Amino acid sequence: MRLKKYITPVLFLLMYVQGAYGQQSNILNSSYIRVEGKGLLTSQIKEATKEKLVKIYTVGGFVTINSTNTFDKLANKLYLNTYLKERPHKQSKNILPSEVYLNPNEEFYVDILDGKTDSLVCRYEIKRLRSIPKIKLYTTNESGIRSLVLPSDDHSSEFKLSPGEKIKLVIDREADFRDLQVEYTLVNLKTKRTEHKIIQSKLESLKLVANTDYELRVNYVVQKENVGVGYLRVKPYWYQSITTYIIALLVFVAIVILLITRSLKNKVKSSLKEQQKMEQAAIRLQSLLNPHFTFNALSSIQGLMNTNRIDEANQYLQEFSSLLRKTLAKSKHIFNSLDQELEMMRMYIRIEAFRFNFSWDIEIAEELNPSVIEIPTLLLQPLIENSIKHGLSGLGEKGQLLIVCKEGQKKGTFVIVVKDNGTWLNKSSEFGYGLSLTEERIKTINSMKKEQNIVLDFNKKDGTEAILTFHNWLDN
């Protein structure tokens, strides 16, 4: 009982400011221990004399505990135990930790005991409170002022704001928490841009962008574990609405379609004009070929009559009349089917065979369908004419003419070969007028058909071959 005068602790409070992180560090002096920590709530200390209990509250996590001179003077009569409420069996005798970290709602005890009787002299309960600052948002718009309260627990809330509203963030400080600093984090959920700030004054302005969602997180600087979360949804202006975007997109698409349509029409017109020019050029070249062919045929008839071969001349004239009618019928057409073209060439070759008495044949590969394949009208005639005139005219019955139609080596390609057993290429270094027109016609037709083309080659192998290769012709 001699220690009774020490049983009732007398508390003396002393406050001072430290500069770390701008947060006040509070000090509590009691009879036996000295407690220091950021976020120490000195105004909420509760003393229960009968229970020999002193309750000390803090918001911050770290506290420093030291013995006072009073305890040190009575160290031979008193001793202390320290422990966490959750782990009372792990007690430390006469050892004060230099620093203790408490989780929210966790309690730490310092028991002052009589050295002789082990009876409790005084118990200090240091508890860290779980706390979130209370925040109010004041907004101003055309309808006036309204306030929104951010909840003081960890349940998130959502606030809808009109575009252009001015936002003020206000801390609703209680007396016990007025010295605790508050920080907020504003996250732009669209751009992920983050604004972090410690609130220095009671009123803080927020700059928000229309048509954007934000996350507002608020907590005490000394207690980052507990955060109040609110979501701010700023509505779009009328021109930022989905309906406006859809209308603008439709208008844009309509304009693009209109421009593309006009461009395509202009290209089609230009292409048609170019096509017409090339077709007219092809018809012009073809019309030049028709008189040339007629002149040669009449020359052949004249030759028969000069040699007094009247019957043959009459038969020749009949064949020529039929051929001339077919030629005139096709004179306005740039292309003719292969079977009709070969039929006209048969009539022409029969006429020339009357005159020069050579043998001839036309071979068509089975894989070709001459009724669906089209080639330029009278393209073969100048080649056959030159073969007869320069290669076969002097051979008589020994002369041989062969026309072969077959598929080419490449896919979609077919070949027409006009072959004779003469040597006219060795005798003449220049092509005749008909061949010159043929080459010019091929160039014109190749310019008309961009993905198709015709190639004319000559080969001397057991006679002379004129080879027409039609590339990509069978795909169409």
PDB file of C-alpha atoms in Angstrom, residues 5 11 46-47 106 118 123-124 144 165-166 171 209 211 216 235 298 301 304 309 316 320 328 347 369 379 389 398 452:
ATOM      1  CA  LYS A   5       0.415   7.416  -4.146  1.00  0.00           C
ATOM      2  CA  LEU A  11      -1.429  13.043 -17.274  1.00  0.00           C
ATOM      3  CA  LYS A  46      -9.623   8.484 -21.240  1.00  0.00           C
ATOM      4  CA  GLU A  47      -8.646   7.724 -17.653  1.00  0.00           C
ATOM      5  CA  GLU A 106      -5.102  -3.098 -33.052  1.00  0.00           C
ATOM      6  CA  ASP A 118       2.853  -8.489  -8.992  1.00  0.00           C
ATOM      7  CA  ARG A 123      -2.491  -0.252 -17.449  1.00  0.00           C
ATOM      8  CA  TYR A 124      -1.990   1.822 -20.583  1.00  0.00           C
ATOM      9  CA  GLY A 144     -27.686  26.626 -57.654  1.00  0.00           C
ATOM     10  CA  GLU A 165     -19.896  22.494 -62.793  1.00  0.00           C
ATOM     11  CA  LYS A 166     -17.342  23.995 -60.427  1.00  0.00           C
ATOM     12  CA  ILE A 171     -12.895  18.524 -45.278  1.00  0.00           C
ATOM     13  CA  VAL A 209     -13.297  17.540 -67.760  1.00  0.00           C
ATOM     14  CA  ASN A 211     -17.531  13.394 -70.625  1.00  0.00           C
ATOM     15  CA  LEU A 216     -11.552  10.182 -55.976  1.00  0.00           C
ATOM     16  CA  LYS A 235     -21.749  14.142 -68.176  1.00  0.00           C
ATOM     17  CA  LEU A 298      -8.588  -9.829-156.303  1.00  0.00           C
ATOM     18  CA  ILE A 301      -8.358 -14.041-159.034  1.00  0.00           C
ATOM     19  CA  LEU A 304      -5.984 -17.346-162.246  1.00  0.00           C
ATOM     20  CA  ARG A 309      -7.890 -21.045-165.368  1.00  0.00           C
ATOM     21  CA  TYR A 316     -12.329 -18.764-156.370  1.00  0.00           C
ATOM     22  CA  PHE A 320     -14.170 -14.967-152.143  1.00  0.00           C
ATOM     23  CA  LEU A 328     -17.786  -7.299-143.825  1.00  0.00           C
ATOM     24  CA  MET A 347     -12.280 -20.136-146.728  1.00  0.00           C
ATOM     25  CA  ASN A 369     -13.362 -24.731-126.624  1.00  0.00           C
ATOM     26  CA  LEU A 379      -5.610 -11.316-136.560  1.00  0.00           C
ATOM     27  CA  LYS A 389       3.097 -15.392-150.249  1.00  0.00           C
ATOM     28  CA  LYS A 398       5.535 -29.502-151.885  1.00  0.00           C
ATOM     29  CA  GLN A 452      -4.241  -9.830-120.743  1.00  0.00           C
TER      30      GLN A 452
END
